[in-house]
Coordinates of N, CA and C in Angstrom, one line a residue:
Q25 N 1.0 -1.1 -0.1 CA 0.1 -0.2 0.0 C 0.8 1.3 0.0
V26 N 0.4 2.3 -0.4 CA 0.9 3.7 -0.5 C 0.1 4.6 0.5
Q27 N 0.9 5.5 1.2 CA 0.2 6.5 1.9 C 0.0 7.8 1.2
L28 N -1.1 8.4 1.4 CA -1.6 9.4 0.4 C -1.9 10.6 1.1
V29 N -1.4 11.8 0.8 CA -1.7 13.1 1.5 C -2.2 14.1 0.4
E30 N -3.4 14.6 0.5 CA -4.1 15.5 -0.3 C -3.6 17.1 0.2
S31 N -3.7 18.0 -0.7 CA -3.5 19.2 -0.5 C -3.9 20.2 -1.7
G32 N -4.2 21.4 -1.4 CA -4.6 22.4 -2.5 C -6.1 22.7 -2.4
G33 N -6.7 22.2 -1.5 CA -8.3 22.8 -1.3 C -8.4 24.0 -0.8
G34 N -9.5 24.6 -0.7 CA -9.7 26.1 -0.5 C -11.2 26.4 -0.6
L35 N -11.3 27.9 -0.4 CA -12.6 28.5 -0.9 C -12.5 29.2 -2.2
V36 N -13.2 29.1 -3.2 CA -13.2 29.6 -4.4 C -14.4 30.2 -4.9
Q37 N -14.5 31.1 -5.6 CA -15.7 31.7 -6.1 C -16.2 30.8 -7.3
P38 N -17.3 30.8 -7.6 CA -18.0 30.2 -8.8 C -17.2 30.7 -10.1
G39 N -16.9 29.7 -10.9 CA -16.0 30.1 -12.2 C -14.6 30.0 -12.0
G40 N -14.1 29.9 -10.7 CA -12.8 29.8 -10.4 C -12.2 28.7 -10.5
S41 N -10.8 28.5 -10.4 CA -10.0 27.2 -10.5 C -9.4 26.8 -9.2
L42 N -9.0 25.5 -9.2 CA -8.0 25.1 -8.0 C -7.5 23.9 -8.6
R43 N -6.2 23.7 -8.1 CA -5.5 22.3 -8.3 C -5.2 21.6 -7.2
L44 N -5.7 20.4 -7.0 CA -5.4 19.5 -5.9 C -4.3 18.7 -6.2
S45 N -3.6 18.4 -5.4 CA -2.4 17.5 -5.3 C -2.7 16.4 -4.3
C46 N -2.0 15.4 -4.7 CA -2.0 14.1 -3.7 C -0.5 13.4 -3.8
A47 N 0.2 13.7 -2.8 CA 1.4 13.2 -2.8 C 1.5 11.7 -2.2
A48 N 2.3 10.8 -2.8 CA 2.1 9.3 -2.3 C 3.5 9.1 -1.8
S49 N 3.7 8.3 -0.9 CA 5.0 7.7 -0.3 C 5.0 6.3 -0.8
G50 N 6.2 5.9 -1.1 CA 6.5 4.4 -1.5 C 7.0 4.4 -2.9
R51 N 7.9 3.4 -3.1 CA 8.6 3.4 -4.4 C 7.8 2.9 -5.4
T52 N 6.6 2.3 -5.4 CA 5.9 1.6 -6.2 C 4.7 2.4 -6.9
F53 N 4.7 3.9 -6.6 CA 3.6 4.6 -6.9 C 3.5 4.4 -8.1
S54 N 4.2 4.5 -9.2 CA 4.1 4.2 -10.7 C 3.3 2.9 -11.1
S55 N 3.1 2.0 -10.3 CA 2.6 0.8 -10.5 C 1.1 0.8 -10.0
Y56 N 0.5 2.0 -9.5 CA -0.8 2.2 -8.9 C -1.5 3.0 -10.1
A57 N -2.8 2.5 -10.4 CA -4.0 3.6 -10.9 C -4.3 4.5 -9.8
M58 N -4.8 5.7 -10.1 CA -5.1 6.6 -9.2 C -6.5 7.1 -9.4
G59 N -7.3 7.4 -8.4 CA -8.5 7.9 -8.5 C -8.8 9.2 -7.6
W60 N -9.6 10.0 -8.0 CA -10.4 11.1 -7.0 C -11.8 10.9 -6.8
F61 N -12.0 11.0 -5.6 CA -13.6 10.9 -5.2 C -13.9 12.2 -4.4
R62 N -15.1 12.5 -4.2 CA -15.5 13.6 -3.2 C -16.8 13.1 -2.7
Q63 N -16.9 13.8 -1.5 CA -18.2 13.8 -0.6 C -18.7 15.1 -0.2
A64 N -19.9 15.2 -0.8 CA -20.6 16.6 -0.3 C -21.2 16.3 1.0
P65 N -21.7 17.4 1.7 CA -22.5 17.1 3.0 C -23.6 16.5 2.8
G66 N -23.8 15.6 3.7 CA -25.1 14.7 3.6 C -25.3 13.7 2.4
K67 N -24.1 13.5 1.6 CA -24.3 12.7 0.5 C -23.3 11.5 0.5
E68 N -23.4 10.6 -0.3 CA -22.3 9.5 -0.3 C -21.2 10.0 -1.1
R69 N -20.0 9.5 -0.7 CA -18.9 9.7 -1.7 C -19.0 9.1 -3.0
E70 N -18.7 9.9 -4.0 CA -18.8 9.6 -5.4 C -17.3 9.6 -6.2
F71 N -17.3 9.0 -7.3 CA -16.3 9.0 -8.1 C -16.2 10.3 -8.9
V72 N -14.9 10.8 -9.0 CA -14.7 11.8 -10.0 C -14.0 11.7 -11.1
A73 N -12.8 11.1 -10.9 CA -11.8 10.9 -12.1 C -10.8 9.8 -11.7
A74 N -10.2 9.2 -12.7 CA -9.1 8.1 -12.5 C -8.1 8.3 -13.7
I75 N -7.1 7.8 -13.3 CA -5.9 7.8 -14.2 C -5.1 6.6 -14.1
S76 N -4.6 6.0 -15.4 CA -3.9 4.6 -15.2 C -2.4 5.0 -14.8
W77 N -1.8 3.8 -14.6 CA -0.5 3.8 -13.9 C 0.6 4.8 -14.8
S78 N 0.2 4.7 -16.1 CA 1.2 5.3 -17.0 C 0.7 7.0 -17.4
G79 N -0.6 7.2 -16.9 CA -1.1 8.4 -17.1 C -1.7 8.6 -18.6
G80 N -1.6 7.5 -19.4 CA -2.2 7.5 -20.6 C -3.7 7.3 -21.0
V81 N -4.4 6.9 -19.8 CA -5.9 6.5 -19.9 C -6.4 7.2 -18.7
T82 N -7.5 8.2 -19.1 CA -8.1 8.8 -18.0 C -9.6 8.6 -18.0
Y83 N -10.3 8.9 -17.1 CA -12.0 8.5 -17.1 C -12.4 9.5 -16.1
Y84 N -13.4 10.1 -16.5 CA -14.2 11.3 -15.7 C -15.6 10.8 -15.5
T85 N -16.3 11.2 -14.3 CA -17.9 11.3 -14.2 C -18.2 12.2 -15.1
A86 N -19.5 12.2 -15.5 CA -20.2 13.2 -16.6 C -20.2 14.6 -16.1
S87 N -20.3 14.7 -14.8 CA -20.7 16.3 -14.3 C -19.3 16.9 -14.2
V88 N -18.2 16.4 -14.4 CA -16.9 17.3 -14.4 C -16.1 17.0 -15.8
K89 N -16.5 16.2 -16.6 CA -16.1 16.2 -17.9 C -15.9 17.4 -18.7
G90 N -14.7 17.7 -19.1 CA -14.5 19.1 -19.8 C -14.0 20.2 -18.8
R91 N -14.2 20.1 -17.5 CA -13.8 21.0 -16.5 C -12.8 20.6 -15.6
F92 N -12.6 19.2 -15.4 CA -11.7 18.9 -14.6 C -10.7 18.0 -15.3
T93 N -9.4 18.1 -14.9 CA -8.3 17.2 -15.5 C -7.4 16.6 -14.5
I94 N -7.5 15.2 -14.7 CA -6.6 14.4 -13.6 C -5.3 14.1 -14.6
S95 N -4.2 14.2 -13.7 CA -2.8 14.0 -14.3 C -2.0 13.4 -13.2
R96 N -0.7 13.0 -13.6 CA 0.1 12.4 -12.7 C 1.7 12.7 -13.2
D97 N 2.4 12.7 -12.1 CA 3.9 12.8 -12.3 C 4.5 11.7 -11.5
N98 N 4.9 10.6 -12.2 CA 5.4 9.6 -11.4 C 6.9 9.8 -10.9
A99 N 7.5 10.7 -11.5 CA 8.8 11.1 -10.8 C 8.8 11.9 -9.6
K100 N 7.5 12.4 -9.3 CA 7.3 13.1 -8.2 C 6.5 12.5 -7.2
N101 N 5.9 11.1 -7.7 CA 4.9 10.5 -6.8 C 3.7 11.3 -6.6
T102 N 3.1 12.0 -7.4 CA 2.1 12.9 -7.2 C 1.0 12.8 -8.4
V103 N -0.2 12.7 -7.9 CA -1.2 12.8 -8.9 C -2.0 14.2 -8.6
Y104 N -2.6 14.8 -9.7 CA -3.1 16.1 -9.6 C -4.8 16.2 -10.1
L105 N -5.3 17.1 -9.5 CA -6.8 17.3 -10.2 C -7.0 18.8 -10.3
Q106 N -6.9 19.1 -11.6 CA -7.1 20.6 -12.0 C -8.6 20.7 -12.3
M107 N -9.0 21.6 -11.4 CA -10.5 22.1 -11.5 C -10.9 23.2 -12.1
N108 N -11.5 23.4 -13.0 CA -11.7 24.8 -13.6 C -13.3 25.0 -13.8
S109 N -13.7 26.1 -14.0 CA -15.2 26.5 -14.1 C -16.0 25.8 -12.9
L110 N -15.5 26.0 -11.7 CA -16.1 25.4 -10.6 C -17.5 26.0 -10.2
K111 N -18.2 25.1 -9.9 CA -19.7 25.4 -9.7 C -19.9 24.9 -8.1
P112 N -20.9 25.8 -7.3 CA -21.2 25.3 -6.0 C -21.4 23.9 -5.8
E113 N -22.0 23.3 -6.7 CA -22.2 21.9 -6.5 C -20.8 21.0 -6.5
D114 N -19.8 21.6 -6.8 CA -18.7 20.9 -6.7 C -18.2 20.9 -5.3
T115 N -18.9 21.6 -4.4 CA -18.3 21.7 -3.0 C -18.3 20.4 -2.2
A116 N -17.2 20.0 -1.8 CA -16.9 18.8 -1.1 C -15.8 18.3 -0.6
V117 N -15.6 17.5 0.2 CA -14.3 17.0 0.6 C -13.9 16.0 -0.6
Y118 N -12.7 16.3 -1.2 CA -12.1 15.5 -2.2 C -10.9 14.6 -1.6
Y119 N -10.8 13.3 -1.9 CA -10.1 12.3 -1.5 C -9.5 11.7 -2.9
C120 N -8.1 11.5 -2.7 CA -7.5 10.6 -3.6 C -7.4 9.3 -3.3
A121 N -7.1 8.2 -4.1 CA -7.2 6.9 -3.7 C -6.2 6.1 -4.7
A122 N -5.7 4.9 -4.3 CA -4.9 4.2 -5.1 C -5.2 2.9 -5.3
T123 N -5.2 2.1 -6.3 CA -5.6 0.8 -6.7 C -4.3 0.2 -7.4
S124 N -4.2 -1.2 -6.9 CA -3.3 -2.0 -7.6 C -3.7 -2.9 -8.7
R125 N -4.9 -2.7 -8.8 CA -5.7 -3.6 -9.7 C -5.6 -3.1 -11.2
N126 N -5.4 -4.0 -12.0 CA -5.5 -3.6 -13.4 C -6.5 -2.7 -14.1
G127 N -6.3 -1.9 -14.9 CA -7.7 -1.0 -15.3 C -8.1 -0.1 -14.4
L128 N -8.9 1.0 -15.1 CA -9.3 1.9 -14.4 C -10.7 1.5 -13.6
T129 N -11.0 2.0 -12.5 CA -12.3 1.7 -11.9 C -13.0 2.9 -11.2
T130 N -14.3 2.9 -11.1 CA -15.0 3.9 -10.5 C -15.5 3.3 -9.1
L131 N -15.0 2.1 -8.7 CA -15.8 1.5 -7.6 C -14.8 1.6 -6.4
Q132 N -15.1 2.3 -5.4 CA -14.5 2.7 -4.3 C -13.8 1.3 -3.6
S133 N -14.7 0.2 -3.7 CA -14.2 -0.9 -2.9 C -13.1 -1.4 -3.6
R134 N -12.5 -1.1 -4.8 CA -11.5 -1.6 -5.5 C -10.1 -0.8 -5.0
Y135 N -10.3 0.2 -4.5 CA -9.1 1.1 -4.2 C -8.6 0.6 -2.7
D136 N -7.2 0.5 -2.7 CA -6.5 -0.1 -1.6 C -6.3 1.0 -0.5
S137 N -5.8 2.3 -0.9 CA -5.3 3.4 -0.1 C -6.2 4.4 -0.4
W138 N -6.4 5.3 0.9 CA -6.9 6.6 0.8 C -6.3 7.6 1.5
G139 N -6.5 8.8 1.0 CA -5.9 10.0 1.6 C -6.9 10.4 2.7
Q140 N -6.8 11.5 3.5 CA -7.4 11.9 4.5 C -8.5 12.9 4.0
G141 N -8.3 13.5 2.8 CA -9.1 14.4 2.2 C -8.7 15.9 2.3
T142 N -9.4 16.7 1.3 CA -9.1 18.2 1.4 C -10.4 18.7 1.0
Q143 N -10.8 19.9 1.8 CA -12.1 20.5 1.6 C -12.0 21.4 0.3
V144 N -13.1 21.4 -0.5 CA -13.0 22.5 -1.5 C -14.4 23.1 -1.4
T145 N -14.5 24.4 -1.3 CA -15.8 25.2 -1.2 C -15.8 26.0 -2.0
V146 N -17.0 25.9 -2.9 CA -17.3 27.1 -4.2 C -18.3 27.8 -3.7
S147 N -18.1 29.1 -3.5 CA -19.1 30.0 -2.9 C -18.7 31.3 -3.1
S148 N -19.7 32.4 -3.4 CA -19.5 33.7 -3.6 C -19.7 34.4 -2.2

């Protein structure tokens, strides 16, 4: 397993941007596919985006496609979530997660390691 630490959350106005980072410990980071999830107040945690171990394949939930971009830098053991055109409904705690399973997955149960989360608030 890897240990994950998110950063970059904060308060932003609607239409603004934020970039979340997730730093991983361990020498095998490049063998993990990575995902971002979020949990809004009073709601279940939901899938946001995922990226393959190489970074060559990405997948997004429909509500963020075209606004969010997931990327990774294996040399820095870090995965990113660039969030543009933010909306109030994007307000949530954002979590990164790692899976050693082949292929991308939206299923939380398939992720082995989770970060502690970072708060994103979109409000004027």
